[in-house]
mmCIF file with all atom_site columns, C-alpha atoms in Angstrom:
data_model
loop_
_atom_site.group_PDB
_atom_site.id
_atom_site.type_symbol
_atom_site.label_atom_id
_atom_site.label_alt_id
_atom_site.label_comp_id
_atom_site.label_asym_id
_atom_site.label_entity_id
_atom_site.label_seq_id
_atom_site.pdbx_PDB_ins_code
_atom_site.Cartn_x
_atom_site.Cartn_y
_atom_site.Cartn_z
_atom_site.occupancy
_atom_site.B_iso_or_equiv
_atom_site.pdbx_formal_charge
_atom_site.auth_seq_id
_atom_site.auth_comp_id
_atom_site.auth_asym_id
_atom_site.auth_atom_id
_atom_site.pdbx_PDB_model_num
ATOM 1   C CA . MET A 1 1   ? 4.083   15.742  -10.121 1.00 38.00 ? 1   MET A CA 1
ATOM 2   C CA . LYS A 1 2   ? 2.019   12.553  -9.808  1.00 43.00 ? 2   LYS A CA 1
ATOM 3   C CA . PHE A 1 3   ? 2.538   12.198  -6.055  1.00 42.00 ? 3   PHE A CA 1
ATOM 4   C CA . ARG A 1 4   ? 0.857   15.489  -5.250  1.00 40.00 ? 4   ARG A CA 1
ATOM 5   C CA . THR A 1 5   ? -2.504  13.857  -5.946  1.00 43.00 ? 5   THR A CA 1
ATOM 6   C CA . LEU A 1 6   ? -2.260  11.352  -3.083  1.00 45.00 ? 6   LEU A CA 1
ATOM 7   C CA . ALA A 1 7   ? -3.566  13.773  -0.454  1.00 41.00 ? 7   ALA A CA 1
ATOM 8   C CA . GLY A 1 8   ? -6.552  14.525  -2.684  1.00 40.00 ? 8   GLY A CA 1
ATOM 9   C CA . ILE A 1 9   ? -7.181  10.834  -3.217  1.00 41.00 ? 9   ILE A CA 1
ATOM 10  C CA . LEU A 1 10  ? -7.101  10.211  0.526   1.00 43.00 ? 10  LEU A CA 1
ATOM 11  C CA . ILE A 1 11  ? -9.540  13.075  1.112   1.00 37.00 ? 11  ILE A CA 1
ATOM 12  C CA . VAL A 1 12  ? -11.929 11.807  -1.568  1.00 38.00 ? 12  VAL A CA 1
ATOM 13  C CA . PHE A 1 13  ? -11.817 8.268   -0.166  1.00 41.00 ? 13  PHE A CA 1
ATOM 14  C CA . GLY A 1 14  ? -12.326 9.643   3.307   1.00 41.00 ? 14  GLY A CA 1
ATOM 15  C CA . MET A 1 15  ? -15.418 11.532  2.160   1.00 38.00 ? 15  MET A CA 1
ATOM 16  C CA . THR A 1 16  ? -16.945 8.854   -0.051  1.00 40.00 ? 16  THR A CA 1
ATOM 17  C CA . GLY A 1 17  ? -15.782 5.483   1.261   1.00 42.00 ? 17  GLY A CA 1
ATOM 18  C CA . SER A 1 18  ? -15.928 6.280   4.965   1.00 39.00 ? 18  SER A CA 1
ATOM 19  C CA . ALA A 1 19  ? -19.403 7.762   4.806   1.00 44.00 ? 19  ALA A CA 1
ATOM 20  C CA . ALA A 1 20  ? -20.728 4.403   3.635   1.00 48.00 ? 20  ALA A CA 1
ATOM 21  C CA . SER A 1 21  ? -19.009 2.487   6.413   1.00 52.00 ? 21  SER A CA 1
ATOM 22  C CA . ALA A 1 22  ? -18.884 3.374   10.107  1.00 69.00 ? 22  ALA A CA 1
ATOM 23  C CA . ASN A 1 23  ? -15.478 1.712   10.516  1.00 82.00 ? 23  ASN A CA 1
ATOM 24  C CA . PRO A 1 24  ? -13.611 1.623   7.214   1.00 89.00 ? 24  PRO A CA 1
ATOM 25  C CA . ALA A 1 25  ? -10.831 -0.937  6.859   1.00 95.00 ? 25  ALA A CA 1
ATOM 26  C CA . THR A 1 26  ? -7.524  0.927   7.075   1.00 96.00 ? 26  THR A CA 1
ATOM 27  C CA . LEU A 1 27  ? -3.993  0.073   8.131   1.00 96.00 ? 27  LEU A CA 1
ATOM 28  C CA . SER A 1 28  ? -4.679  1.118   11.717  1.00 94.00 ? 28  SER A CA 1
ATOM 29  C CA . SER A 1 29  ? -7.839  -1.002  11.887  1.00 95.00 ? 29  SER A CA 1
ATOM 30  C CA . TYR A 1 30  ? -5.859  -4.052  10.750  1.00 96.00 ? 30  TYR A CA 1
ATOM 31  C CA . LEU A 1 31  ? -3.101  -3.198  13.244  1.00 95.00 ? 31  LEU A CA 1
ATOM 32  C CA . ASN A 1 32  ? -5.691  -3.591  16.033  1.00 95.00 ? 32  ASN A CA 1
ATOM 33  C CA . ASP A 1 33  ? -5.472  -7.348  15.368  1.00 96.00 ? 33  ASP A CA 1
ATOM 34  C CA . PRO A 1 34  ? -2.332  -8.746  17.114  1.00 97.00 ? 34  PRO A CA 1
ATOM 35  C CA . VAL A 1 35  ? -2.051  -11.677 14.673  1.00 97.00 ? 35  VAL A CA 1
ATOM 36  C CA . TRP A 1 36  ? -2.178  -9.364  11.633  1.00 97.00 ? 36  TRP A CA 1
ATOM 37  C CA . THR A 1 37  ? 0.255   -6.960  13.330  1.00 97.00 ? 37  THR A CA 1
ATOM 38  C CA . LYS A 1 38  ? 2.760   -9.788  13.755  1.00 97.00 ? 38  LYS A CA 1
ATOM 39  C CA . ARG A 1 39  ? 2.474   -10.593 10.035  1.00 97.00 ? 39  ARG A CA 1
ATOM 40  C CA . PHE A 1 40  ? 2.862   -6.905  9.171   1.00 98.00 ? 40  PHE A CA 1
ATOM 41  C CA . ASP A 1 41  ? 5.929   -6.494  11.399  1.00 97.00 ? 41  ASP A CA 1
ATOM 42  C CA . SER A 1 42  ? 7.551   -9.622  9.950   1.00 97.00 ? 42  SER A CA 1
ATOM 43  C CA . MET A 1 43  ? 7.060   -8.224  6.422   1.00 98.00 ? 43  MET A CA 1
ATOM 44  C CA . PHE A 1 44  ? 9.757   -5.646  7.182   1.00 97.00 ? 44  PHE A CA 1
ATOM 45  C CA . GLY A 1 45  ? 12.412  -8.289  7.888   1.00 95.00 ? 45  GLY A CA 1
ATOM 46  C CA . LYS A 1 46  ? 15.607  -6.405  8.731   1.00 94.00 ? 46  LYS A CA 1
ATOM 47  C CA . THR A 1 47  ? 14.265  -3.130  7.279   1.00 93.00 ? 47  THR A CA 1
ATOM 48  C CA . ALA A 1 48  ? 13.311  -0.539  9.882   1.00 92.00 ? 48  ALA A CA 1
ATOM 49  C CA . LYS A 1 49  ? 9.599   0.182   10.175  1.00 95.00 ? 49  LYS A CA 1
ATOM 50  C CA . PRO A 1 50  ? 8.938   3.918   9.690   1.00 96.00 ? 50  PRO A CA 1
ATOM 51  C CA . SER A 1 51  ? 8.159   5.714   12.946  1.00 95.00 ? 51  SER A CA 1
ATOM 52  C CA . TRP A 1 52  ? 5.553   7.899   11.201  1.00 96.00 ? 52  TRP A CA 1
ATOM 53  C CA . LEU A 1 53  ? 3.221   4.875   10.821  1.00 95.00 ? 53  LEU A CA 1
ATOM 54  C CA . LYS A 1 54  ? 1.872   5.503   14.337  1.00 92.00 ? 54  LYS A CA 1
ATOM 55  C CA . SER A 1 55  ? 0.159   8.716   13.183  1.00 95.00 ? 55  SER A CA 1
ATOM 56  C CA . ALA A 1 56  ? -0.115  8.107   9.442   1.00 96.00 ? 56  ALA A CA 1
ATOM 57  C CA . THR A 1 57  ? -2.781  9.379   7.101   1.00 96.00 ? 57  THR A CA 1
ATOM 58  C CA . GLU A 1 58  ? -4.562  6.340   5.672   1.00 96.00 ? 58  GLU A CA 1
ATOM 59  C CA . SER A 1 59  ? -6.764  5.347   2.783   1.00 95.00 ? 59  SER A CA 1
ATOM 60  C CA . GLU A 1 60  ? -9.536  2.802   2.871   1.00 95.00 ? 60  GLU A CA 1
ATOM 61  C CA . ALA A 1 61  ? -8.714  -0.764  1.791   1.00 96.00 ? 61  ALA A CA 1
ATOM 62  C CA . VAL A 1 62  ? -9.066  -1.678  -1.892  1.00 96.00 ? 62  VAL A CA 1
ATOM 63  C CA . SER A 1 63  ? -9.706  -5.186  -3.230  1.00 96.00 ? 63  SER A CA 1
ATOM 64  C CA . VAL A 1 64  ? -7.664  -6.528  -6.149  1.00 96.00 ? 64  VAL A CA 1
ATOM 65  C CA . VAL A 1 65  ? -7.138  -9.912  -7.772  1.00 95.00 ? 65  VAL A CA 1
ATOM 66  C CA . MET A 1 66  ? -3.648  -11.312 -8.308  1.00 94.00 ? 66  MET A CA 1
ATOM 67  C CA . ASP A 1 67  ? -3.142  -14.677 -9.982  1.00 92.00 ? 67  ASP A CA 1
ATOM 68  C CA . GLY A 1 68  ? -6.893  -15.218 -9.791  1.00 93.00 ? 68  GLY A CA 1
ATOM 69  C CA . LYS A 1 69  ? -6.982  -14.796 -5.983  1.00 95.00 ? 69  LYS A CA 1
ATOM 70  C CA . PRO A 1 70  ? -8.445  -11.894 -3.960  1.00 96.00 ? 70  PRO A CA 1
ATOM 71  C CA . TYR A 1 71  ? -6.061  -9.586  -2.112  1.00 97.00 ? 71  TYR A CA 1
ATOM 72  C CA . THR A 1 72  ? -6.441  -6.415  -0.092  1.00 97.00 ? 72  THR A CA 1
ATOM 73  C CA . VAL A 1 73  ? -4.339  -3.270  -0.569  1.00 98.00 ? 73  VAL A CA 1
ATOM 74  C CA . LEU A 1 74  ? -3.747  -0.689  2.144   1.00 98.00 ? 74  LEU A CA 1
ATOM 75  C CA . LEU A 1 75  ? -2.003  2.656   1.760   1.00 98.00 ? 75  LEU A CA 1
ATOM 76  C CA . ALA A 1 76  ? -0.658  4.992   4.420   1.00 98.00 ? 76  ALA A CA 1
ATOM 77  C CA . CYS A 1 77  ? 1.533   8.056   4.294   1.00 97.00 ? 77  CYS A CA 1
ATOM 78  C CA . LYS A 1 78  ? 3.359   10.373  6.645   1.00 97.00 ? 78  LYS A CA 1
ATOM 79  C CA . LYS A 1 79  ? 0.975   12.990  7.994   1.00 96.00 ? 79  LYS A CA 1
ATOM 80  C CA . HIS A 1 80  ? 1.656   16.408  6.404   1.00 96.00 ? 80  HIS A CA 1
ATOM 81  C CA . ASP A 1 81  ? 4.213   14.838  4.011   1.00 97.00 ? 81  ASP A CA 1
ATOM 82  C CA . CYS A 1 82  ? 2.247   12.279  1.992   1.00 95.00 ? 82  CYS A CA 1
ATOM 83  C CA . ALA A 1 83  ? 3.994   13.060  -1.271  1.00 94.00 ? 83  ALA A CA 1
ATOM 84  C CA . ASN A 1 84  ? 7.369   12.022  0.135   1.00 97.00 ? 84  ASN A CA 1
ATOM 85  C CA . HIS A 1 85  ? 6.745   9.124   2.549   1.00 98.00 ? 85  HIS A CA 1
ATOM 86  C CA . GLN A 1 86  ? 4.309   6.304   1.788   1.00 98.00 ? 86  GLN A CA 1
ATOM 87  C CA . ILE A 1 87  ? 3.766   2.619   2.377   1.00 98.00 ? 87  ILE A CA 1
ATOM 88  C CA . ALA A 1 88  ? 1.527   0.239   0.455   1.00 98.00 ? 88  ALA A CA 1
ATOM 89  C CA . VAL A 1 89  ? 0.630   -3.258  1.662   1.00 98.00 ? 89  VAL A CA 1
ATOM 90  C CA . LEU A 1 90  ? -0.793  -6.122  -0.425  1.00 98.00 ? 90  LEU A CA 1
ATOM 91  C CA . PHE A 1 91  ? -2.052  -9.178  1.445   1.00 98.00 ? 91  PHE A CA 1
ATOM 92  C CA . ASP A 1 92  ? -4.388  -12.119 1.678   1.00 97.00 ? 92  ASP A CA 1
ATOM 93  C CA . ASN A 1 93  ? -4.817  -14.694 4.440   1.00 96.00 ? 93  ASN A CA 1
ATOM 94  C CA . ARG A 1 94  ? -1.498  -16.401 3.579   1.00 95.00 ? 94  ARG A CA 1
ATOM 95  C CA . ALA A 1 95  ? 0.904   -13.760 2.241   1.00 97.00 ? 95  ALA A CA 1
ATOM 96  C CA . ILE A 1 96  ? 1.817   -10.128 2.853   1.00 98.00 ? 96  ILE A CA 1
ATOM 97  C CA . TYR A 1 97  ? 3.944   -7.842  0.676   1.00 98.00 ? 97  TYR A CA 1
ATOM 98  C CA . GLY A 1 98  ? 4.845   -4.188  0.879   1.00 98.00 ? 98  GLY A CA 1
ATOM 99  C CA . LEU A 1 99  ? 6.432   -1.179  -0.747  1.00 98.00 ? 99  LEU A CA 1
ATOM 100 C CA . ARG A 1 100 ? 7.990   1.679   1.170   1.00 98.00 ? 100 ARG A CA 1
ATOM 101 C CA . PHE A 1 101 ? 8.326   4.806   -0.953  1.00 98.00 ? 101 PHE A CA 1
ATOM 102 C CA . GLU A 1 102 ? 10.597  7.714   -0.028  1.00 97.00 ? 102 GLU A CA 1
ATOM 103 C CA . THR A 1 103 ? 11.524  10.864  -1.940  1.00 96.00 ? 103 THR A CA 1
ATOM 104 C CA . ALA A 1 104 ? 12.137  14.556  -1.289  1.00 95.00 ? 104 ALA A CA 1
ATOM 105 C CA . ASP A 1 105 ? 10.264  17.613  -2.532  1.00 94.00 ? 105 ASP A CA 1
ATOM 106 C CA . ASN A 1 106 ? 11.012  18.302  -6.207  1.00 91.00 ? 106 ASN A CA 1
ATOM 107 C CA . SER A 1 107 ? 13.369  15.321  -6.450  1.00 94.00 ? 107 SER A CA 1
ATOM 108 C CA . LYS A 1 108 ? 13.402  13.066  -9.492  1.00 93.00 ? 108 LYS A CA 1
ATOM 109 C CA . LYS A 1 109 ? 14.793  10.239  -7.345  1.00 96.00 ? 109 LYS A CA 1
ATOM 110 C CA . GLU A 1 110 ? 12.459  7.689   -5.748  1.00 95.00 ? 110 GLU A CA 1
ATOM 111 C CA . GLU A 1 111 ? 13.668  5.225   -3.152  1.00 97.00 ? 111 GLU A CA 1
ATOM 112 C CA . LEU A 1 112 ? 11.596  2.039   -3.357  1.00 97.00 ? 112 LEU A CA 1
ATOM 113 C CA . THR A 1 113 ? 12.026  -0.607  -0.668  1.00 97.00 ? 113 THR A CA 1
ATOM 114 C CA . TRP A 1 114 ? 10.236  -3.825  -1.616  1.00 97.00 ? 114 TRP A CA 1
ATOM 115 C CA . LEU A 1 115 ? 9.162   -5.799  1.441   1.00 97.00 ? 115 LEU A CA 1
ATOM 116 C CA . ASN A 1 116 ? 8.836   -9.590  1.474   1.00 97.00 ? 116 ASN A CA 1
ATOM 117 C CA . ILE A 1 117 ? 8.884   -9.804  -2.340  1.00 96.00 ? 117 ILE A CA 1
ATOM 118 C CA . GLY A 1 118 ? 10.101  -13.209 -3.516  1.00 92.00 ? 118 GLY A CA 1
ATOM 119 C CA . GLY A 1 119 ? 10.118  -14.830 -6.913  1.00 89.00 ? 119 GLY A CA 1
ATOM 120 C CA . GLY A 1 120 ? 6.414   -15.642 -7.244  1.00 89.00 ? 120 GLY A CA 1
ATOM 121 C CA . THR A 1 121 ? 3.543   -13.750 -8.828  1.00 88.00 ? 121 THR A CA 1
ATOM 122 C CA . GLU A 1 122 ? 4.176   -10.882 -6.416  1.00 93.00 ? 122 GLU A CA 1
ATOM 123 C CA . SER A 1 123 ? 7.514   -10.146 -8.087  1.00 93.00 ? 123 SER A CA 1
ATOM 124 C CA . ILE A 1 124 ? 5.739   -8.732  -11.161 1.00 93.00 ? 124 ILE A CA 1
ATOM 125 C CA . ASP A 1 125 ? 1.998   -8.282  -10.604 1.00 94.00 ? 125 ASP A CA 1
ATOM 126 C CA . GLY A 1 126 ? 2.419   -7.573  -6.896  1.00 96.00 ? 126 GLY A CA 1
ATOM 127 C CA . LYS A 1 127 ? 5.002   -4.874  -7.560  1.00 96.00 ? 127 LYS A CA 1
ATOM 128 C CA . THR A 1 128 ? 2.700   -3.402  -10.206 1.00 96.00 ? 128 THR A CA 1
ATOM 129 C CA . ILE A 1 129 ? -0.208  -3.256  -7.755  1.00 97.00 ? 129 ILE A CA 1
ATOM 130 C CA . LEU A 1 130 ? 1.898   -1.813  -4.921  1.00 98.00 ? 130 LEU A CA 1
ATOM 131 C CA . TYR A 1 131 ? 3.439   0.902   -7.100  1.00 97.00 ? 131 TYR A CA 1
ATOM 132 C CA . ALA A 1 132 ? -0.006  1.698   -8.550  1.00 97.00 ? 132 ALA A CA 1
ATOM 133 C CA . ALA A 1 133 ? -1.243  2.274   -4.989  1.00 97.00 ? 133 ALA A CA 1
ATOM 134 C CA . ILE A 1 134 ? 1.623   4.710   -4.370  1.00 97.00 ? 134 ILE A CA 1
ATOM 135 C CA . THR A 1 135 ? 0.972   6.667   -7.580  1.00 95.00 ? 135 THR A CA 1
ATOM 136 C CA . GLY A 1 136 ? -2.807  6.737   -7.159  1.00 95.00 ? 136 GLY A CA 1
ATOM 137 C CA . SER A 1 137 ? -3.481  4.683   -10.285 1.00 96.00 ? 137 SER A CA 1
ATOM 138 C CA . LEU A 1 138 ? -5.021  1.850   -8.253  1.00 96.00 ? 138 LEU A CA 1
ATOM 139 C CA . TYR A 1 139 ? -7.544  4.248   -6.717  1.00 93.00 ? 139 TYR A CA 1
ATOM 140 C CA . ASN A 1 140 ? -8.317  5.918   -10.037 1.00 93.00 ? 140 ASN A CA 1
ATOM 141 C CA . HIS A 1 141 ? -8.703  2.647   -11.988 1.00 93.00 ? 141 HIS A CA 1
ATOM 142 C CA . PRO A 1 142 ? -9.332  -0.240  -9.554  1.00 90.00 ? 142 PRO A CA 1
ATOM 143 C CA . GLU A 1 143 ? -10.936 -2.377  -12.279 1.00 90.00 ? 143 GLU A CA 1
ATOM 144 C CA . MET A 1 144 ? -7.579  -2.512  -14.086 1.00 92.00 ? 144 MET A CA 1
ATOM 145 C CA . PHE A 1 145 ? -6.036  -4.522  -11.240 1.00 92.00 ? 145 PHE A CA 1
ATOM 146 C CA . ILE A 1 146 ? -7.859  -7.808  -11.691 1.00 90.00 ? 146 ILE A CA 1
ATOM 147 C CA . PHE A 1 147 ? -5.084  -10.183 -12.783 1.00 88.00 ? 147 PHE A CA 1
ATOM 148 C CA . PRO A 1 148 ? -6.300  -13.664 -13.810 1.00 86.00 ? 148 PRO A CA 1
ATOM 149 C CA . THR A 1 149 ? -4.579  -16.919 -12.950 1.00 82.00 ? 149 THR A CA 1
ATOM 150 C CA . LYS A 1 150 ? -1.347  -17.367 -14.895 1.00 73.00 ? 150 LYS A CA 1
ATOM 151 C CA . LYS A 1 151 ? -1.289  -20.282 -17.334 1.00 66.00 ? 151 LYS A CA 1
#
């Protein structure tokens, strides 16, 4: 199952990415900024924020380009249950979007909750990037997520 690889991806990023940087950019490092935290909390709207975020396993930030503009992607998952509970966040200095992923062991059903997705570029390319973060594709092929400006 494709979600089983997330824990391995997080371990590899923890070993390679973190060694190069004393303080890697992760969800919790961004949540140390009260202004960013307010943006993050507002992204959920009326959707409940998962309680497991307080002790989540996290990956290091990844840079992507959407509509010719740079964005950052963060990924976190429920500690000891990464395959079933994840959140991906895509943001720049103006916008923030998210995807909450939920499933159960050996289930073919995925529950996707899109957060703050409107009708702009994020409704197609943003969803693609967020889902690719959940599946691990973004981390395996980051160069594939450079989307030029739409004409």
